[in-house]
PDB file of C-alpha atoms and ligand atoms in Angstrom:
ATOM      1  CA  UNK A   1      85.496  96.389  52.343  1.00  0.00           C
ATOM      2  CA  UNK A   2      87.090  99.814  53.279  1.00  0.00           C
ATOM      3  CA  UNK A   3      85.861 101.572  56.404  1.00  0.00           C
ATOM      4  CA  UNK A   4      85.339 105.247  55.896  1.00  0.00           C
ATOM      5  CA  UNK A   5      83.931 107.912  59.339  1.00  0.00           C
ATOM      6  CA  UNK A   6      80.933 109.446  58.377  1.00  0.00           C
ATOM      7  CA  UNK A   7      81.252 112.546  60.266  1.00  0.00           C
ATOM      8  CA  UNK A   8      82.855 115.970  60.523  1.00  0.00           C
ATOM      9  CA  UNK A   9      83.665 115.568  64.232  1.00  0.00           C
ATOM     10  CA  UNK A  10      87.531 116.423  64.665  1.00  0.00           C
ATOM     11  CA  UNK A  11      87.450 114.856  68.365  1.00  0.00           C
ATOM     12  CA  UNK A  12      85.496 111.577  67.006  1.00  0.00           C
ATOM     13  CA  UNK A  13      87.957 111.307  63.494  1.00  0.00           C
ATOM     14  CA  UNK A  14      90.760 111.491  65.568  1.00  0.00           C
ATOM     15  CA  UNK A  15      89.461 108.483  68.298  1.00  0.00           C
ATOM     16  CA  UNK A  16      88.338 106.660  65.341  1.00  0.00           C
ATOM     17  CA  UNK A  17      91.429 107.292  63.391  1.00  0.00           C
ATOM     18  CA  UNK A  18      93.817 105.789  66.292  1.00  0.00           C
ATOM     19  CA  UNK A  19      92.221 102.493  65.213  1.00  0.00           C
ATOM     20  CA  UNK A  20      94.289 101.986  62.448  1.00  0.00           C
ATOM     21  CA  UNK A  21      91.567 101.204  60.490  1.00  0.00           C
ATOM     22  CA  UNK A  22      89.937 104.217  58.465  1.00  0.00           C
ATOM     23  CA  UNK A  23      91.083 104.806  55.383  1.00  0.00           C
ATOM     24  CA  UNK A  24      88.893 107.651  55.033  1.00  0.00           C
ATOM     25  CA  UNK A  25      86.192 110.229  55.409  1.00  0.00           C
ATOM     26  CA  UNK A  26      82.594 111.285  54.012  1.00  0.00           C
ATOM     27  CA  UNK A  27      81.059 114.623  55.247  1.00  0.00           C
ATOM     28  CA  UNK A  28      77.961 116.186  53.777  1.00  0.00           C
ATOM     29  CA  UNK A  29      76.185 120.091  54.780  1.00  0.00           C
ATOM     30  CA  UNK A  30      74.086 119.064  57.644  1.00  0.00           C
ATOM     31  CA  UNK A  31      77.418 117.142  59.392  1.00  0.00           C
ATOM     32  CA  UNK A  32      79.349 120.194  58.775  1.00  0.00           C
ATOM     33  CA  UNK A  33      76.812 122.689  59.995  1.00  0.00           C
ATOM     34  CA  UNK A  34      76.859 120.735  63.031  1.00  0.00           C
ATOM     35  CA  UNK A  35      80.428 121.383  64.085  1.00  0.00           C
ATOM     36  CA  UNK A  36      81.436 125.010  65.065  1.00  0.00           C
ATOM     37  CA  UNK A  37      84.501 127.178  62.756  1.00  0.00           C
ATOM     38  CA  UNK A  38      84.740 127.527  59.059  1.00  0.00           C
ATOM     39  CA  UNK A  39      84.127 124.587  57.103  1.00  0.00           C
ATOM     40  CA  UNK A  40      87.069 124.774  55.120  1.00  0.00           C
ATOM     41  CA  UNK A  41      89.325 124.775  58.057  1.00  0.00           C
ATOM     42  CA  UNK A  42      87.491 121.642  59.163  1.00  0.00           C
ATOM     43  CA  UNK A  43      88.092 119.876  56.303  1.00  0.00           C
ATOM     44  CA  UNK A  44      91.624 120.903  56.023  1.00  0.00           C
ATOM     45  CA  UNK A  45      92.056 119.800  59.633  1.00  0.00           C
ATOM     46  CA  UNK A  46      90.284 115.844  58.701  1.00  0.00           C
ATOM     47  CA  UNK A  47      92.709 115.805  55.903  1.00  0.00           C
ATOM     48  CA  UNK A  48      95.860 116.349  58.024  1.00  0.00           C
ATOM     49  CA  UNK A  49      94.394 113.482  60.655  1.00  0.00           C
ATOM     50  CA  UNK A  50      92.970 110.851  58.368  1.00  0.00           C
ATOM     51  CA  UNK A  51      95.681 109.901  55.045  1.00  0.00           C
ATOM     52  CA  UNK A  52      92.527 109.366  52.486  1.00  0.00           C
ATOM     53  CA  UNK A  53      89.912 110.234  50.623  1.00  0.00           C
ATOM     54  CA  UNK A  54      87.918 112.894  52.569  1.00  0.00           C
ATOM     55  CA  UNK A  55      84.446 113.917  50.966  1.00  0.00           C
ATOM     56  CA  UNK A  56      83.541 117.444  50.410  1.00  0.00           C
ATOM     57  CA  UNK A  57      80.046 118.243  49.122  1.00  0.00           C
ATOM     58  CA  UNK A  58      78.648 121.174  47.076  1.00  0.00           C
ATOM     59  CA  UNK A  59      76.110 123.407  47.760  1.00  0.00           C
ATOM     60  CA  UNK A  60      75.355 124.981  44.629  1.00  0.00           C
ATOM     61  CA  UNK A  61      72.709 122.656  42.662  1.00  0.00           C
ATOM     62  CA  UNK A  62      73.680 124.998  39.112  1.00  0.00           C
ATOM     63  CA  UNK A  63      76.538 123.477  37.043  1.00  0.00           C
ATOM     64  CA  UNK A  64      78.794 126.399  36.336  1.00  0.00           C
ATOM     65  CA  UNK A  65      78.360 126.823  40.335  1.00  0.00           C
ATOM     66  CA  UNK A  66      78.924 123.405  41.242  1.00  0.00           C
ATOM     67  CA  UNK A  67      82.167 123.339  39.533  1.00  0.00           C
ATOM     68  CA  UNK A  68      83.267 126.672  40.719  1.00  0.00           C
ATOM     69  CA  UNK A  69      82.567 125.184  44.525  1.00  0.00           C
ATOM     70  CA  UNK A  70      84.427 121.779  43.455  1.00  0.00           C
ATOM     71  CA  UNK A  71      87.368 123.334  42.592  1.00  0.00           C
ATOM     72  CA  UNK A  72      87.378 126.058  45.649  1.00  0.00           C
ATOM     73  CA  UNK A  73      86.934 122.636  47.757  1.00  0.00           C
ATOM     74  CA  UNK A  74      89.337 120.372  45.665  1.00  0.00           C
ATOM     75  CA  UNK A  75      92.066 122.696  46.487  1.00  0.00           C
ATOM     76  CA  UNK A  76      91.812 122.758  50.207  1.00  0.00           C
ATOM     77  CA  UNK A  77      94.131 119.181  49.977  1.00  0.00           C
ATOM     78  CA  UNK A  78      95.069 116.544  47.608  1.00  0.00           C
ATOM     79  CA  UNK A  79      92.873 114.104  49.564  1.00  0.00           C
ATOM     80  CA  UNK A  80      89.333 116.042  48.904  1.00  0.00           C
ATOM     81  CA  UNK A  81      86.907 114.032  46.910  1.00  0.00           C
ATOM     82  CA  UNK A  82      83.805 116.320  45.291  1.00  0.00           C
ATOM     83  CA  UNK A  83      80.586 114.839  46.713  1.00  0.00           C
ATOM     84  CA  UNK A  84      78.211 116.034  43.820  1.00  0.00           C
ATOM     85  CA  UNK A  85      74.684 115.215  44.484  1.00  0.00           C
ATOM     86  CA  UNK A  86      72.768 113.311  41.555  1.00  0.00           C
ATOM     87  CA  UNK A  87      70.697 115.980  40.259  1.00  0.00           C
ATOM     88  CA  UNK A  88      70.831 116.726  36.124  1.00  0.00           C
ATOM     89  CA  UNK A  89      73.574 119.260  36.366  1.00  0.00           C
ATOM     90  CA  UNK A  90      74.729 116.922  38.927  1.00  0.00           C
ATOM     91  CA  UNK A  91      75.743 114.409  36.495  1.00  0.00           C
ATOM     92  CA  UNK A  92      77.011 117.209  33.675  1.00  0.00           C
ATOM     93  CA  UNK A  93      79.483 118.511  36.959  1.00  0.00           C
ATOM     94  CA  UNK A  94      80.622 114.520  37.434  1.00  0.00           C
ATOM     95  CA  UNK A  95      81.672 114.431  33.902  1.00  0.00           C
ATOM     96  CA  UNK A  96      83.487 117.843  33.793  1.00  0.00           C
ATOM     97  CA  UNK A  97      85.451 117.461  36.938  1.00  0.00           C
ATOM     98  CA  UNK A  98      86.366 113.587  36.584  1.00  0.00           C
ATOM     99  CA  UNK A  99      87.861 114.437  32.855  1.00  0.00           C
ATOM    100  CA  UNK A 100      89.904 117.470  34.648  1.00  0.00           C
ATOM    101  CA  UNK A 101      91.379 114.694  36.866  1.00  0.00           C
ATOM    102  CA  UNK A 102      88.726 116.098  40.088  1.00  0.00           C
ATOM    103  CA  UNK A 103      87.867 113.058  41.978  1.00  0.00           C
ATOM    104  CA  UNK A 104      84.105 112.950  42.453  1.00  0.00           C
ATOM    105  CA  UNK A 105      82.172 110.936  45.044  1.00  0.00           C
ATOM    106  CA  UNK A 106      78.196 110.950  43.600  1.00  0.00           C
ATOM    107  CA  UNK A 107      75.589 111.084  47.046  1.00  0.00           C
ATOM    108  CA  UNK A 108      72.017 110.854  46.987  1.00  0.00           C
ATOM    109  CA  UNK A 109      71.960 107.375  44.883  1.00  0.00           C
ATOM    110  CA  UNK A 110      68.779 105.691  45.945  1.00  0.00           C
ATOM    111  CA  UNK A 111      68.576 103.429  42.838  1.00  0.00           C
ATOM    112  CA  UNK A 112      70.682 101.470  40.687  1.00  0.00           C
ATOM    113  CA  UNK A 113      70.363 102.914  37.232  1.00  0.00           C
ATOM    114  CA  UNK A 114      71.168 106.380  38.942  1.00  0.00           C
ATOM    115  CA  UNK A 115      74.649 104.577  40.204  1.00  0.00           C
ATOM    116  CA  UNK A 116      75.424 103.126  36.649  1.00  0.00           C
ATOM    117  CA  UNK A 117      74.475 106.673  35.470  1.00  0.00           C
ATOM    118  CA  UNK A 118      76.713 108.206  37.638  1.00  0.00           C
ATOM    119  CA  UNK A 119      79.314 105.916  37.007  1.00  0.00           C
ATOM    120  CA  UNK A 120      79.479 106.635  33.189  1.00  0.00           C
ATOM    121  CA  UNK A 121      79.658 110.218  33.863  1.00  0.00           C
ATOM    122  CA  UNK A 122      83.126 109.350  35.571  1.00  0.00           C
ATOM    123  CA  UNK A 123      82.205 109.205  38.881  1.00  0.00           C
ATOM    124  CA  UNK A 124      85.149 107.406  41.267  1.00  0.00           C
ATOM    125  CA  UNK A 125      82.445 106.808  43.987  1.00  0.00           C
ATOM    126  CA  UNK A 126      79.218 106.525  44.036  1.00  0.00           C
ATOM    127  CA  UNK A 127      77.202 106.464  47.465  1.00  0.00           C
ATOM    128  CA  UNK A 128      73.410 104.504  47.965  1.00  0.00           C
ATOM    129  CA  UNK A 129      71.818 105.813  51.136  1.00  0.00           C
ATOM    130  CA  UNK A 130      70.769 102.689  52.707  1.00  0.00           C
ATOM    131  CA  UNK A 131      69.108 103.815  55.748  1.00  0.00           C
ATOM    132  CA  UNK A 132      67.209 106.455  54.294  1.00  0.00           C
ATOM    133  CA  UNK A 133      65.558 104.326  52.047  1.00  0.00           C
ATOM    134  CA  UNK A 134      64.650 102.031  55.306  1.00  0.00           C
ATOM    135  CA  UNK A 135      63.130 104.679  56.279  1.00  0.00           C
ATOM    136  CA  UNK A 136      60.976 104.661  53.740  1.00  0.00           C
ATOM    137  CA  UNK A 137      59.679 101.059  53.996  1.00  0.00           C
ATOM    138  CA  UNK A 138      62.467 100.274  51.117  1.00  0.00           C
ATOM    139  CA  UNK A 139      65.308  97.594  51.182  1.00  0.00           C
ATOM    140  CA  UNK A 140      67.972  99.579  51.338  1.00  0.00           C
ATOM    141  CA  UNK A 141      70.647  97.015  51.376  1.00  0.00           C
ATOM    142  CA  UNK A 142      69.106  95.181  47.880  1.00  0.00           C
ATOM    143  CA  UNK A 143      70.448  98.771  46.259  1.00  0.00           C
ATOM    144  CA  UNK A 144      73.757  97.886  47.102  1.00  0.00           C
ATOM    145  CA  UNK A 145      74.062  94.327  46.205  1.00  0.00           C
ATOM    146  CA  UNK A 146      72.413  95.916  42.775  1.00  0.00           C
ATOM    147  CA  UNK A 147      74.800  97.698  42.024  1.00  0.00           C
ATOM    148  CA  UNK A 148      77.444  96.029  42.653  1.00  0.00           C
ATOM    149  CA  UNK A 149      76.573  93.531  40.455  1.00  0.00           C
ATOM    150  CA  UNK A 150      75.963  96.087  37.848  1.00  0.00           C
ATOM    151  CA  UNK A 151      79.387  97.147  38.073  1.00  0.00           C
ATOM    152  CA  UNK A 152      80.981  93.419  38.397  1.00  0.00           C
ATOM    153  CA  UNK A 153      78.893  92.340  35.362  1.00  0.00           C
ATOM    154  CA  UNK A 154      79.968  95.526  33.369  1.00  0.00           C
ATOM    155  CA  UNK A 155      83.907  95.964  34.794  1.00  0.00           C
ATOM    156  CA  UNK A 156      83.151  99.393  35.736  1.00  0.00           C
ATOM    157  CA  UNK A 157      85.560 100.173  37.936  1.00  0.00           C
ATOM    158  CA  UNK A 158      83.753 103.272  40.113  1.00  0.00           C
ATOM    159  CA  UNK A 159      83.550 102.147  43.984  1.00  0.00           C
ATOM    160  CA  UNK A 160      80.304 101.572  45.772  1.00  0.00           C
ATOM    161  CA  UNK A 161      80.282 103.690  49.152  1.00  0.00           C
ATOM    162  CA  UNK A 162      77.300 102.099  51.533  1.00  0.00           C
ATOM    163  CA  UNK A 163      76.078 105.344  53.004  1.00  0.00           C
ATOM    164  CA  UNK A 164      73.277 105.977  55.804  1.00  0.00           C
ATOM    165  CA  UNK A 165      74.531 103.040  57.614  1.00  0.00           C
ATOM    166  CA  UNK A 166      72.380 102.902  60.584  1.00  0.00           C
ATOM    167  CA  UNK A 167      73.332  99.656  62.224  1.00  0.00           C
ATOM    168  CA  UNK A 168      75.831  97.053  62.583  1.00  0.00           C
ATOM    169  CA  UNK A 169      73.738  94.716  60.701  1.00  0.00           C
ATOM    170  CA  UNK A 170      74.213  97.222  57.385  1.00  0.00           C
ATOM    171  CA  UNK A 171      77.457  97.061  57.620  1.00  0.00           C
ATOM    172  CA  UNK A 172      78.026  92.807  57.743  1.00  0.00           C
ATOM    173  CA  UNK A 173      75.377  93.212  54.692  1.00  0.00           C
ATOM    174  CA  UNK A 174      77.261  95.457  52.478  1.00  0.00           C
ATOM    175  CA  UNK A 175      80.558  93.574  53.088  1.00  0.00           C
ATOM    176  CA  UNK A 176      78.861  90.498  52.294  1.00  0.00           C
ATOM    177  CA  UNK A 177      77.539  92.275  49.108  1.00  0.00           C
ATOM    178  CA  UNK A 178      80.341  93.399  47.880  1.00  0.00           C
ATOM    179  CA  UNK A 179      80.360  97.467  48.481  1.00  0.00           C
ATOM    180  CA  UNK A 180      83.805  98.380  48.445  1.00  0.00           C
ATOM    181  CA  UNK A 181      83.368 101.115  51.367  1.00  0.00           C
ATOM    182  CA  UNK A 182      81.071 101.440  54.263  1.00  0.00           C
ATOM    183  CA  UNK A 183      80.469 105.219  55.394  1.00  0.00           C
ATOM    184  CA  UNK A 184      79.807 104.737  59.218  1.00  0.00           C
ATOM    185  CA  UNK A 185      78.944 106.952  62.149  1.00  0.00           C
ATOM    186  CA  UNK A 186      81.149 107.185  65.014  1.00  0.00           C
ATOM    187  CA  UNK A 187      78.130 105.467  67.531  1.00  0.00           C
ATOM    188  CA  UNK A 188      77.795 102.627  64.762  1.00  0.00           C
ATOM    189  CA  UNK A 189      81.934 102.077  64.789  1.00  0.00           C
ATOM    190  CA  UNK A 190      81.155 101.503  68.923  1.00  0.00           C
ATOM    191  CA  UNK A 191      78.211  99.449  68.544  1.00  0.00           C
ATOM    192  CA  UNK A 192      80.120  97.428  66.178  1.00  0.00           C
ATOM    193  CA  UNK A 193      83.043  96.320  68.051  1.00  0.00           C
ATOM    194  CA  UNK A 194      81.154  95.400  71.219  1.00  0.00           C
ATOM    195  CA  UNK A 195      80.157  91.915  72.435  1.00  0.00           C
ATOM    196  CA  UNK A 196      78.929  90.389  75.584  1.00  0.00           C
ATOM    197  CA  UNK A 197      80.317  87.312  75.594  1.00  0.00           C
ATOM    198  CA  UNK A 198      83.657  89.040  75.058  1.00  0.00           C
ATOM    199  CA  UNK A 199      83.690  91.485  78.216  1.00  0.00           C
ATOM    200  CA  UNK A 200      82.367  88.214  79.988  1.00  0.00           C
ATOM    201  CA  UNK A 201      84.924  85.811  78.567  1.00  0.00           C
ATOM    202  CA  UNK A 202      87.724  88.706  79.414  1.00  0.00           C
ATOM    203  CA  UNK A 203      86.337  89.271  82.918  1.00  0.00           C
ATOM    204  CA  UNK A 204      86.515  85.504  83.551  1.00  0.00           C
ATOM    205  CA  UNK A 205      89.625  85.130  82.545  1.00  0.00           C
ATOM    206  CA  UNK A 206      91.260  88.168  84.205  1.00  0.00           C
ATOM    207  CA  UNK A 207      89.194  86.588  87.515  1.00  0.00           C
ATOM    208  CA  UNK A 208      91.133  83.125  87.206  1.00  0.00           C
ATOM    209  CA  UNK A 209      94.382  84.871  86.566  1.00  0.00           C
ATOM    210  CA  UNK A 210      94.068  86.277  89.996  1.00  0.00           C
ATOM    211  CA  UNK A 211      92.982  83.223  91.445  1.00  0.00           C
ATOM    212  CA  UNK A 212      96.158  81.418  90.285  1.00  0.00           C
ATOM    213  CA  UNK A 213      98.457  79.918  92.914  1.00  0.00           C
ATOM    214  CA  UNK A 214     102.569  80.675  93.011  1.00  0.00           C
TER     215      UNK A 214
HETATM  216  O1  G3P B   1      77.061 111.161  54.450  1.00  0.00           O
HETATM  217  C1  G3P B   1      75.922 110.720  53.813  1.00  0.00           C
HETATM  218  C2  G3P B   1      75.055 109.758  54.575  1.00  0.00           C
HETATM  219  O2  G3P B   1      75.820 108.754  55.152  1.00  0.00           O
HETATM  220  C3  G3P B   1      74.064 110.400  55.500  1.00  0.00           C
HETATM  221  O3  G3P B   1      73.464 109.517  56.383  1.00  0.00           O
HETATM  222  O4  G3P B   1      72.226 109.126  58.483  1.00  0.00           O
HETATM  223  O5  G3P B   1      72.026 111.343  57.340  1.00  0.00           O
HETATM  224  O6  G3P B   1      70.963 109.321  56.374  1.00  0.00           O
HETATM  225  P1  G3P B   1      72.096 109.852  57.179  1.00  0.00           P
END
């Protein structure tokens, strides 16, 4: 499983990004509105940091306007993936833009059979919201292991992006589930890679170092 950021932070993509291990980035409207400048130039700007797929989403919710906004995004950078939400002209956009070689990255999945929908419309990524559905007294994380085995069982090769993570525990789920991708927030990536028993173990061991005679 692939770690994508889940933000539109410059200052966090780039911390994160020194890792060595993001191979990309999802945004959506309310993370951009967040940050301050034009969006464009923000995206452009996570493009030149992070070398992958960055997500882009539309605004427009009409077809001939959703692809008019795809393309105005897809040419900010090679890199941008169209995050089309799944709405009806939703899935008439996906079709359009994947067959004009547009990469599209389908958000708002909170069921399986709107995944496999999206999927046959061409969609290269597809992205279940797990912690929303939490939210609602849902399993969020049975979605993804759903749909991945929709997509095993039918060789369809579209990528499952595990979105609204909330918590490390999503993200040890959806690897052992089989999404190809986990969307994370900066806070989660910290949460994630602490420990106690490893600042303990490193404390002790830094402690008998000094203690070491000659
Ligand atoms: O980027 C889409 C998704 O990850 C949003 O998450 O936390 O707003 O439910 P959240």
């Amino acid at each position: 499983m692939k770690f994508f950021v889940d933000s539109a932070n410059i200052e966090e993509i780039k911390k994160l990004n020194e890792w060595g291990i993001i191979s990309g980035v999802t945004t959506n409207p309310s993370l951009l509105s967040k940050e301050k400048g034009n969006p464009y130039d923000i995206l452009r700007q996570i493009c030149e940091i992070v070398k992958g797929p960055v997500s882009a989403e539309v605004t427009a919710v009409k077809f001939e306007e959703m692809v008019e906004e795809a393309h105005r995004l897809a040419d900010i950078h090679p890199n941008i993936v169209v995050k089309i939400p799944f709405i009806e002209d939703g899935i008439k956009a996906i079709k359009y833009l994947s067959e004009r070689g547009i990469s599209v990255n389908t958000t708002l999945i909170f069921n399986p059979i709107q995944a496999l929908i999206a999927a046959r419309a061409g969609a290269r990524y597809v992205s279940p919201f797990i912690g929303r559905l939490d939210d609602v007294g849902h399993d969020g994380l049975s979605i993804i292991k759903e749909i991945v085995e929709i997509f095993t069982i039918h060789e369809i090769e579209t990528e499952v992006i595990a979105a609204s993570i909330r918590h490390p525990r999503h993200v040890l789920m959806s690897a052992l589930y089989g999404a190809h991708i986990a969307t994370i927030p900066p806070n989660v990536f910290y949460q994630m890679i602490k420990h106690p028993l490893t600042d303990i173990g490193l404390q002790k061991f830094l402690e008998d170092w000094k203690k070491k005679e000659g």
